[in-house]
Amino acid sequence: MGRAPCCDKANVKKGPWSPEEDAKLKSYILKHGTGGNWIALPQKIGLRRCGKSCRLRWLNYLRPNIKHGDFSEEEDNLICSMYISIGSRWSIIAAQLPGRTDNDIKNYWNTKLKKKLLGDQKKGRVDKRGRGNNPNREMEKRVVGGFNYLMTDNMDIGNCGSSSQRMSYCPAMALPMSTLLQQPMQYNNHELPHPSNFDDHTLIRKLLIKLGGRFYDENDHHAVSDRFPDITDGSSSRNPGHEQLVNDRAASPIPMSHLLQSDSHFTLGLNANNGYSKEGLEGLEFLLGYDETIVRDSAGLLAGVYGGRGGPSDGTR
DNA sequence: AAGAGACACAACCGCCTAATT
DNA sequence: AAATTAGGCGGTTGTGTCTCT
């Protein structure tokens, strides 16, 4: 047995919201709140909208103190830096930018920032909001040069290494991410797992998988990498087993707490001894196609993002 | 002036996880 | 325990507007 259906799909209105609908939704929520139940909300107000749609409209447009457009220099910087660090986790990025919604940031990234970083501006065109191409922007100076090593039209840094097809674009020599991020970013720790409370398995697992991370457990004699040796021979882009491997990673994750407490490793280069495991560095070297120094720096940056664990350590390799 | 293409962004879609029955 | 939905999230699409030719 499950719950009752959320709404009558055939009877809900779709498409742009009218000012009347906006006014109804806004005034009701301001007076009564959502009541923790978006599905019931449209019926109470008399809107022919799906609860999901109401939620989206409120969060992205009607909510008080929402800012639209005119991203500042600092906001640009933060978005770029966080994107490099954690990829397209728009909700986390939005949490660092008061008044900005994940949808807004996502749109801004997809339509402007990414192109800017890729150096893909149409010659002579200035964007409609009059921001134009400002060659003096600090963020551009700092990031663009390095980004062009890391990105092509067909890939983005957040996915580098996650797709066998995309991986072929990863250069043999690239600038370390740490040099692109000359100043360490400050994150609100409540949004990211902390090493002492490393139990957000879902979040971390997603990131690791996205980055091409391998879960490796010395007690597991049937580690996925053993079953799919192609992952280490550089032929994964042509081997159908690679896709199965990716699915396998997602299907049977090893809990992060276990990885950190036992003799296990995961291939962002960090092990239970707060250093880089040999397997980790090799995994990253392969997955990212970088040399040892670059992998070490990148792993350190990622470790910093996830609460400061790890960092370069000597003698592990 | 008109058509084509580019752009911006609101809204939808589909997936995942947690909660509920 | 299994089935099903709600809520949340990231990816994608639809469409109105702007710019160029």
Tab-separated table of C-alpha atoms (C1' of nucleotides) in Angstrom:
chain	number	residue	atom	x	y	z
A	1	MET	CA	0.000	0.000	0.000
A	2	GLY	CA	1.220	3.477	-0.794
A	3	ARG	CA	-0.042	6.990	-0.371
A	4	ALA	CA	-2.789	8.682	-2.275
A	5	PRO	CA	-1.844	10.244	-5.628
A	6	CYS	CA	-0.406	13.727	-5.256
A	7	CYS	CA	-2.616	15.399	-7.830
A	8	ASP	CA	-4.826	14.812	-10.812
A	9	LYS	CA	-2.234	15.024	-13.558
A	10	ALA	CA	-4.846	15.545	-16.238
A	11	ASN	CA	-6.373	18.495	-14.442
A	12	VAL	CA	-3.344	20.530	-13.454
A	13	LYS	CA	-2.286	23.595	-15.368
A	14	LYS	CA	1.180	23.785	-16.846
A	15	GLY	CA	3.244	26.561	-18.298
A	16	PRO	CA	3.986	30.084	-17.181
A	17	TRP	CA	2.395	31.390	-14.014
A	18	SER	CA	-0.040	34.275	-14.247
A	19	PRO	CA	0.248	37.268	-11.905
A	20	GLU	CA	-3.005	36.155	-10.283
A	21	GLU	CA	-1.623	32.708	-9.523
A	22	ASP	CA	1.552	34.248	-8.164
A	23	ALA	CA	-0.421	36.573	-5.920
A	24	LYS	CA	-2.590	33.755	-4.592
A	25	LEU	CA	0.355	31.530	-3.793
A	26	LYS	CA	2.478	34.252	-2.316
A	27	SER	CA	-0.162	35.735	-0.055
A	28	TYR	CA	-1.246	32.333	1.214
A	29	ILE	CA	2.264	31.190	2.083
A	30	LEU	CA	3.145	34.508	3.688
A	31	LYS	CA	0.043	34.219	5.870
A	32	HIS	CA	-0.089	30.531	6.623
A	33	GLY	CA	3.219	29.034	5.551
A	34	THR	CA	3.420	25.863	3.504
A	35	GLY	CA	2.201	23.682	6.325
A	36	GLY	CA	4.920	21.272	5.346
A	37	ASN	CA	2.711	19.862	2.643
A	38	TRP	CA	3.128	21.205	-0.855
A	39	ILE	CA	0.751	18.703	-2.364
A	40	ALA	CA	-2.211	19.933	-0.344
A	41	LEU	CA	-1.362	23.585	-0.897
A	42	PRO	CA	-2.829	24.207	-4.370
A	43	GLN	CA	-6.165	22.703	-3.335
A	44	LYS	CA	-6.352	24.925	-0.273
A	45	ILE	CA	-5.653	28.008	-2.349
A	46	GLY	CA	-7.762	26.961	-5.291
A	47	LEU	CA	-4.916	26.725	-7.769
A	48	ARG	CA	-4.982	24.206	-10.566
A	49	ARG	CA	-1.301	23.499	-10.167
A	50	CYS	CA	0.737	20.529	-9.042
A	51	GLY	CA	2.240	20.914	-5.577
A	52	LYS	CA	5.663	20.408	-7.025
A	53	SER	CA	5.105	23.280	-9.388
A	54	CYS	CA	3.980	25.514	-6.503
A	55	ARG	CA	7.059	24.624	-4.528
A	56	LEU	CA	9.313	25.497	-7.451
A	57	ARG	CA	7.544	28.746	-8.132
A	58	TRP	CA	7.828	29.799	-4.511
A	59	LEU	CA	11.445	28.787	-4.055
A	60	ASN	CA	12.717	30.198	-7.324
A	61	TYR	CA	10.621	33.280	-7.796
A	62	LEU	CA	8.145	34.333	-5.136
A	63	ARG	CA	10.160	33.780	-1.971
A	64	PRO	CA	11.166	37.042	-0.259
A	65	ASN	CA	14.697	38.401	-0.673
A	66	ILE	CA	15.331	36.617	-3.942
A	67	LYS	CA	17.927	38.302	-6.116
A	68	HIS	CA	17.797	37.994	-9.874
A	69	GLY	CA	20.555	38.789	-12.343
A	70	ASP	CA	23.520	41.092	-11.820
A	71	PHE	CA	25.868	38.586	-10.292
A	72	SER	CA	28.733	40.297	-8.569
A	73	GLU	CA	32.430	39.683	-9.017
A	74	GLU	CA	32.525	37.871	-5.712
A	75	GLU	CA	29.587	35.707	-6.627
A	76	ASP	CA	31.215	34.798	-9.936
A	77	ASN	CA	34.341	33.812	-8.075
A	78	LEU	CA	32.517	31.724	-5.560
A	79	ILE	CA	30.461	29.902	-8.158
A	80	CYS	CA	33.499	29.116	-10.267
A	81	SER	CA	35.578	27.968	-7.361
A	82	MET	CA	32.877	25.785	-5.936
A	83	TYR	CA	32.039	24.335	-9.316
A	84	ILE	CA	35.648	23.368	-9.792
A	85	SER	CA	35.655	21.828	-6.352
A	86	ILE	CA	32.339	20.014	-6.120
A	87	GLY	CA	30.827	20.140	-9.588
A	88	SER	CA	27.204	20.881	-10.317
A	89	ARG	CA	25.924	20.710	-6.766
A	90	TRP	CA	23.807	23.770	-7.346
A	91	SER	CA	21.884	23.591	-4.107
A	92	ILE	CA	25.108	23.579	-2.102
A	93	ILE	CA	26.536	26.412	-4.158
A	94	ALA	CA	23.314	28.368	-3.757
A	95	ALA	CA	23.516	27.937	-0.004
A	96	GLN	CA	26.707	29.999	-0.063
A	97	LEU	CA	25.043	32.827	-1.971
A	98	PRO	CA	22.271	34.489	0.038
A	99	GLY	CA	19.274	35.395	-2.092
A	100	ARG	CA	20.326	33.232	-5.000
A	101	THR	CA	18.471	30.106	-6.028
A	102	ASP	CA	20.019	26.961	-7.358
A	103	ASN	CA	18.024	27.388	-10.541
A	104	ASP	CA	19.324	30.896	-11.045
A	105	ILE	CA	22.903	29.874	-10.493
A	106	LYS	CA	22.505	26.898	-12.757
A	107	ASN	CA	21.125	29.092	-15.522
A	108	TYR	CA	23.802	31.690	-14.985
A	109	TRP	CA	26.506	29.068	-15.171
A	110	ASN	CA	25.093	27.392	-18.264
A	111	THR	CA	24.450	30.561	-20.194
A	112	LYS	CA	27.283	32.847	-19.174
A	113	LEU	CA	29.943	31.711	-16.772
A	114	LYS	CA	30.799	28.463	-18.486
A	115	LYS	CA	31.206	30.129	-21.837
A	116	LYS	CA	33.266	32.846	-20.300
A	117	LEU	CA	35.564	30.346	-18.708
A	118	LEU	CA	35.793	28.399	-21.917
A	119	GLY	CA	36.723	31.509	-23.802
A	120	ASP	CA	33.806	30.784	-26.055
A	121	GLN	CA	32.436	34.285	-26.290
A	122	LYS	CA	31.003	35.275	-29.605
A	123	LYS	CA	33.243	37.939	-30.978
A	124	GLY	CA	31.853	41.416	-30.699
A	125	ARG	CA	28.734	40.419	-28.827
A	126	VAL	CA	27.818	41.947	-25.540
A	127	ASP	CA	25.268	40.324	-23.357
A	128	LYS	CA	21.882	41.909	-22.991
A	129	ARG	CA	22.354	42.974	-19.397
A	130	GLY	CA	25.302	45.106	-20.455
A	131	ARG	CA	27.928	43.157	-18.568
A	132	GLY	CA	29.931	42.551	-21.696
A	133	ASN	CA	33.363	40.984	-21.787
A	134	ASN	CA	35.564	42.579	-19.213
A	135	PRO	CA	39.123	41.417	-19.738
A	136	ASN	CA	40.139	42.746	-16.359
A	137	ARG	CA	37.939	40.477	-14.347
A	138	GLU	CA	40.082	38.903	-11.686
A	139	MET	CA	38.296	35.613	-11.838
A	140	GLU	CA	38.969	35.268	-15.536
A	141	LYS	CA	42.621	36.030	-15.148
A	142	ARG	CA	42.874	33.449	-12.447
A	143	VAL	CA	40.838	30.669	-13.871
A	144	VAL	CA	40.470	30.801	-17.611
A	145	GLY	CA	44.011	29.856	-18.465
A	146	GLY	CA	43.844	26.733	-16.418
A	147	PHE	CA	40.308	25.878	-17.344
A	148	ASN	CA	41.151	25.644	-20.997
A	149	TYR	CA	43.421	22.775	-20.147
A	150	LEU	CA	40.694	21.029	-18.263
A	151	MET	CA	37.611	21.616	-20.309
A	152	THR	CA	36.417	21.224	-23.856
A	153	ASP	CA	33.059	21.918	-25.411
A	154	ASN	CA	32.092	18.364	-24.682
A	155	MET	CA	33.006	18.051	-21.071
A	156	ASP	CA	33.147	19.922	-17.846
A	157	ILE	CA	35.455	19.686	-14.917
A	158	GLY	CA	32.780	18.358	-12.664
A	159	ASN	CA	32.556	15.290	-14.778
A	160	CYS	CA	36.180	14.873	-15.661
A	161	GLY	CA	36.979	11.237	-15.379
A	162	SER	CA	33.450	10.084	-14.756
A	163	SER	CA	32.701	9.187	-18.309
A	164	SER	CA	34.961	7.019	-20.341
A	165	GLN	CA	34.131	9.015	-23.417
A	166	ARG	CA	34.807	12.325	-21.752
A	167	MET	CA	37.917	11.021	-20.136
A	168	SER	CA	39.637	10.878	-23.467
A	169	TYR	CA	39.589	14.670	-23.476
A	170	CYS	CA	41.548	14.905	-20.255
A	171	PRO	CA	44.988	16.185	-21.093
A	172	ALA	CA	48.139	14.434	-20.118
A	173	MET	CA	49.468	17.669	-18.667
A	174	ALA	CA	47.118	20.044	-16.938
A	175	LEU	CA	47.435	22.733	-14.351
A	176	PRO	CA	46.720	21.526	-10.851
A	177	MET	CA	43.422	22.730	-9.518
A	178	SER	CA	45.162	24.119	-6.489
A	179	THR	CA	46.971	26.662	-8.595
A	180	LEU	CA	43.688	27.804	-10.057
A	181	LEU	CA	42.327	28.329	-6.595
A	182	GLN	CA	45.008	30.487	-5.142
A	183	GLN	CA	42.936	31.281	-2.102
A	184	PRO	CA	41.270	28.444	-0.230
A	185	MET	CA	37.504	28.678	-0.266
A	186	GLN	CA	35.534	28.912	2.936
A	187	TYR	CA	32.509	26.677	3.111
A	188	ASN	CA	29.705	26.421	5.547
A	189	ASN	CA	30.449	23.093	7.094
A	190	HIS	CA	26.838	22.265	7.768
A	191	GLU	CA	26.414	21.738	4.052
A	192	LEU	CA	29.305	19.375	3.658
A	193	PRO	CA	30.278	16.265	5.553
A	194	HIS	CA	32.898	16.728	8.208
A	195	PRO	CA	35.494	14.037	8.844
A	196	SER	CA	34.306	13.567	12.400
A	197	ASN	CA	30.818	13.001	11.150
A	198	PHE	CA	31.559	11.325	7.881
A	199	ASP	CA	28.196	9.716	7.441
A	200	ASP	CA	26.690	11.507	4.493
A	201	HIS	CA	27.334	8.478	2.366
A	202	THR	CA	24.993	9.471	-0.350
A	203	LEU	CA	26.531	12.851	-0.932
A	204	ILE	CA	30.094	11.610	-0.833
A	205	ARG	CA	29.360	8.543	-2.878
A	206	LYS	CA	27.778	10.639	-5.577
A	207	LEU	CA	30.799	12.901	-5.728
A	208	LEU	CA	33.219	10.018	-5.791
A	209	ILE	CA	31.310	8.234	-8.487
A	210	LYS	CA	31.034	11.430	-10.463
A	211	LEU	CA	34.758	11.872	-10.219
A	212	GLY	CA	35.294	8.276	-11.198
A	213	GLY	CA	36.119	7.149	-7.690
A	214	ARG	CA	36.607	3.500	-6.979
A	215	PHE	CA	35.530	1.938	-3.729
A	216	TYR	CA	38.182	-0.407	-2.543
A	217	ASP	CA	38.069	-2.617	0.502
A	218	GLU	CA	40.937	-4.909	1.417
A	219	ASN	CA	38.449	-7.212	3.085
A	220	ASP	CA	36.497	-7.446	-0.100
A	221	HIS	CA	38.307	-9.919	-2.270
A	222	HIS	CA	35.920	-9.207	-5.074
A	223	ALA	CA	36.504	-5.523	-5.409
A	224	VAL	CA	34.950	-4.057	-8.518
A	225	SER	CA	38.347	-3.151	-9.886
A	226	ASP	CA	39.297	-6.840	-9.831
A	227	ARG	CA	36.195	-7.813	-11.662
A	228	PHE	CA	36.674	-5.128	-14.280
A	229	PRO	CA	40.416	-4.838	-14.864
A	230	ASP	CA	39.830	-2.623	-17.878
A	231	ILE	CA	39.530	0.301	-15.495
A	232	THR	CA	43.271	0.296	-15.086
A	233	ASP	CA	44.431	-0.480	-18.578
A	234	GLY	CA	43.260	2.673	-20.246
A	235	SER	CA	40.801	0.941	-22.542
A	236	SER	CA	37.684	1.694	-20.572
A	237	SER	CA	36.349	4.066	-23.160
A	238	ARG	CA	36.020	1.200	-25.572
A	239	ASN	CA	35.077	-1.536	-23.162
A	240	PRO	CA	31.394	-2.053	-22.375
A	241	GLY	CA	32.379	-3.422	-18.976
A	242	HIS	CA	33.183	0.097	-17.894
A	243	GLU	CA	29.575	1.184	-17.917
A	244	GLN	CA	28.651	-1.830	-15.863
A	245	LEU	CA	31.391	-0.915	-13.457
A	246	VAL	CA	30.005	2.552	-13.016
A	247	ASN	CA	26.579	1.095	-12.300
A	248	ASP	CA	28.120	-1.383	-9.939
A	249	ARG	CA	29.739	1.381	-7.947
A	250	ALA	CA	26.421	3.029	-7.496
A	251	ALA	CA	24.557	-0.159	-6.727
A	252	SER	CA	26.697	-1.543	-3.941
A	253	PRO	CA	28.577	1.193	-2.148
A	254	ILE	CA	30.774	0.558	0.809
A	255	PRO	CA	29.744	2.852	3.666
A	256	MET	CA	32.107	5.784	3.978
A	257	SER	CA	32.438	5.270	7.733
A	258	HIS	CA	33.681	1.764	7.074
A	259	LEU	CA	36.155	2.971	4.515
A	260	LEU	CA	37.626	5.411	6.955
A	261	GLN	CA	37.793	3.049	9.897
A	262	SER	CA	39.115	-0.127	8.338
A	263	ASP	CA	41.930	-1.079	6.039
A	264	SER	CA	39.904	0.226	3.189
A	265	HIS	CA	40.610	2.970	0.741
A	266	PHE	CA	38.720	5.019	-1.673
A	267	THR	CA	40.328	6.418	-4.711
A	268	LEU	CA	40.374	10.081	-3.997
A	269	GLY	CA	43.714	9.207	-2.565
A	270	LEU	CA	42.751	9.316	1.080
A	271	ASN	CA	43.046	6.425	3.471
A	272	ALA	CA	42.356	5.785	7.119
A	273	ASN	CA	45.797	7.056	8.095
A	274	ASN	CA	45.007	10.523	6.855
A	275	GLY	CA	47.312	10.183	3.902
A	276	TYR	CA	47.181	9.096	0.329
A	277	SER	CA	46.965	5.435	-0.443
A	278	LYS	CA	48.934	4.013	-3.304
A	279	GLU	CA	45.705	2.739	-4.782
A	280	GLY	CA	44.157	6.126	-4.425
A	281	LEU	CA	46.888	7.973	-6.223
A	282	GLU	CA	47.045	5.390	-8.957
A	283	GLY	CA	43.304	5.537	-9.344
A	284	LEU	CA	43.308	9.282	-9.664
A	285	GLU	CA	46.278	9.273	-11.976
A	286	PHE	CA	44.455	6.940	-14.271
A	287	LEU	CA	41.047	8.499	-13.965
A	288	LEU	CA	42.193	12.059	-14.444
A	289	GLY	CA	45.161	11.379	-16.642
A	290	TYR	CA	47.393	13.669	-14.628
A	291	ASP	CA	50.841	13.049	-13.300
A	292	GLU	CA	51.545	12.292	-9.668
A	293	THR	CA	52.154	15.845	-8.492
A	294	ILE	CA	48.976	17.139	-10.028
A	295	VAL	CA	46.933	14.278	-8.667
A	296	ARG	CA	48.376	14.884	-5.232
A	297	ASP	CA	47.432	18.564	-5.345
A	298	SER	CA	43.971	17.848	-6.668
A	299	ALA	CA	43.296	15.256	-4.028
A	300	GLY	CA	44.426	17.706	-1.407
A	301	LEU	CA	42.006	20.283	-2.670
A	302	LEU	CA	39.149	17.812	-2.657
A	303	ALA	CA	40.092	16.728	0.807
A	304	GLY	CA	39.972	20.351	1.874
A	305	VAL	CA	36.511	20.746	0.487
A	306	TYR	CA	35.361	17.740	2.436
A	307	GLY	CA	36.455	18.991	5.784
A	308	GLY	CA	40.206	19.231	5.652
A	309	ARG	CA	40.960	15.552	5.815
A	310	GLY	CA	44.046	14.337	4.034
A	311	GLY	CA	46.404	16.638	2.248
A	312	PRO	CA	49.717	15.734	0.791
A	313	SER	CA	51.612	13.280	2.890
A	314	ASP	CA	55.050	11.909	2.320
A	315	GLY	CA	56.116	8.344	2.079
A	316	THR	CA	52.867	6.867	0.957
A	317	ARG	CA	54.170	6.412	-2.488
B	1	DA	C1'	11.672	45.475	-42.261
B	2	DA	C1'	12.037	40.721	-41.873
B	3	DG	C1'	14.008	36.364	-41.007
B	4	DA	C1'	17.469	33.616	-38.713
B	5	DG	C1'	20.129	32.651	-35.012
B	6	DA	C1'	21.636	33.440	-30.287
B	7	DC	C1'	20.526	34.220	-25.734
B	8	DA	C1'	18.201	34.161	-21.098
B	9	DC	C1'	15.538	32.057	-17.922
B	10	DA	C1'	11.194	30.019	-16.191
B	11	DA	C1'	9.320	25.748	-15.935
B	12	DC	C1'	9.157	20.973	-16.611
B	13	DC	C1'	11.094	16.211	-16.470
B	14	DG	C1'	13.079	12.372	-14.480
B	15	DC	C1'	15.721	10.364	-10.989
B	16	DC	C1'	16.925	9.423	-6.136
B	17	DT	C1'	16.119	8.985	-1.228
B	18	DA	C1'	13.317	9.139	2.751
B	19	DA	C1'	8.890	8.705	4.490
B	20	DT	C1'	4.537	6.658	4.726
B	21	DT	C1'	1.006	3.194	4.390
C	1	DA	C1'	8.809	-6.082	3.774
C	2	DA	C1'	6.958	-4.190	-0.152
C	3	DA	C1'	4.761	-0.690	-2.607
C	4	DT	C1'	4.097	3.904	-3.408
C	5	DT	C1'	4.508	8.901	-2.947
C	6	DA	C1'	6.636	13.463	-1.403
C	7	DG	C1'	10.291	16.282	-1.502
C	8	DG	C1'	14.466	17.643	-3.375
C	9	DC	C1'	17.777	17.977	-6.866
C	10	DG	C1'	20.199	18.412	-11.383
C	11	DG	C1'	19.422	18.216	-16.339
C	12	DT	C1'	16.839	19.722	-20.150
C	13	DT	C1'	13.424	22.108	-22.828
C	14	DG	C1'	10.243	25.775	-24.405
C	15	DT	C1'	9.586	30.265	-25.453
C	16	DG	C1'	9.992	35.173	-25.474
C	17	DT	C1'	13.420	38.668	-26.488
C	18	DC	C1'	17.373	40.557	-28.567
C	19	DT	C1'	20.921	41.058	-32.164
C	20	DC	C1'	22.752	40.463	-36.539
C	21	DT	C1'	22.563	40.273	-41.470
